[in-house]
Amino acid sequence: MKQSGTKLYKVFIYLVLCLLAISIIIPVGWVFLASIKENSEFYRSPWAMPAGIYFQNFVDAWNRASMGAYVLNSIVVTAMALSLLLVTALPASYVLARFDFPGKRLLRQLFKGGLFINVNYIVVPIFLMFVDAQKFLTSAHIEFMPMLLNNRFMLAVVYASTALPFTIHLLSSYFITLPSTFEEAAAIDGAGYFTTMLKIMIPMAKPSIITVILFNFLSFWNEYIISFTFMTKQELRTLPVGLMNLMAAQNAAQQYGQLYAGMVMVMLPTLILYIFVQKQLTEGMTAGGSKE
């Protein structure tokens, strides 16, 4: 009786997982197929399979809709934001997890509190702060300072800053589970704190670091509101903002093939990254517990 109940439960779980997979695969597959259709095929039957592979949609979306410039902006901003995030979050997480010092508990609580702040709610205060700072720099004739708005580096700083609470919480939770015997062995060999962190502890935390990179890549790559607010110049906008412009333009012009080609350009890097790191992502998500 118990075994039949267990089998029924497994069948139910497999059925739910299959339905969930189908609900994801079918829309994504349909977008890929739609991106290689000629526009006339949409008018005959939008649900029919494509008659051939029409790559001109991608060429037109890349050149005429400036998707190439948007892709480049997204790559630059995402790469800078991830670099800034890892450079600041890794040492902070390691110190919070492995060392005792005054104020440590308060700092951990402050970072945990940051998890409950929705970034979209603080976009306007950050924007006003940047505007005031820019006015001050201009009035003080500090000409060598870069512009705070319409600046890809400053947008990356905002992305990295807003991702710090989640990243530090996840990394420090992983660093806590690592055994202290490796640090003791490194100290006996004469390694300092920085060398131990860089050559011993960070490589051991690789699954957790890859998890952080993937989640934050998805967040930065698909982010819309902050980019739309801080990048008012058309040529500096990122891919999600460019895609919204493309959707508005191609819907009006009824060029659906180019519209779906733009959507594929947004999705493709995310899918490729996920395919390459899915094993490490699973290890990072399931890692936990003491390894002593």
XYZ file of N, CA and C in Angstrom, residues 91 94-95 98-100 183-184 186-187 190-202:
69
model
N 35.183 39.364 -1.335
C 35.900 39.628 -0.067
C 34.948 39.926 1.088
N 33.401 36.660 2.304
C 34.395 35.817 2.981
C 34.678 36.330 4.393
N 34.857 37.644 4.522
C 35.140 38.219 5.839
C 33.940 38.056 6.768
N 33.839 34.215 7.798
C 34.944 33.488 8.438
C 35.633 34.236 9.556
N 35.328 35.512 9.772
C 36.040 36.293 10.796
C 35.035 36.898 11.772
N 35.493 37.068 13.018
C 34.697 37.747 14.046
C 35.278 39.133 14.291
N 42.012 26.365 5.784
C 42.635 27.628 6.196
C 43.793 27.380 7.157
N 43.611 26.418 8.072
C 44.679 26.096 9.026
C 45.906 25.535 8.300
N 46.724 26.165 5.178
C 47.332 27.274 4.432
C 48.153 28.168 5.354
N 47.653 28.395 6.582
C 48.389 29.226 7.545
C 49.696 28.562 7.935
N 52.296 29.178 5.530
C 52.751 30.561 5.446
C 51.879 31.470 4.609
N 50.701 31.026 4.204
C 49.819 31.868 3.382
C 49.118 32.907 4.252
N 49.012 34.123 3.751
C 48.294 35.178 4.463
C 46.798 35.062 4.221
N 46.052 36.005 4.843
C 44.595 35.970 4.708
C 44.156 36.127 3.246
N 44.773 37.096 2.546
C 44.357 37.370 1.168
C 44.685 36.181 0.255
N 45.880 35.603 0.429
C 46.270 34.452 -0.389
C 45.355 33.268 -0.123
N 45.018 33.047 1.151
C 44.118 31.940 1.501
C 42.749 32.126 0.849
N 42.252 33.363 0.905
C 40.949 33.618 0.282
C 41.004 33.409 -1.235
N 42.077 33.953 -1.848
C 42.151 33.944 -3.309
C 42.439 32.548 -3.879
N 43.342 31.803 -3.238
C 43.802 30.538 -3.830
C 43.153 29.298 -3.221
N 42.545 29.433 -2.035
C 41.969 28.254 -1.381
C 40.448 28.329 -1.324
N 39.933 29.403 -0.713
C 38.496 29.451 -0.417
C 37.645 29.796 -1.636
N 38.077 30.767 -2.435
C 37.263 31.144 -3.606
C 37.149 29.988 -4.610
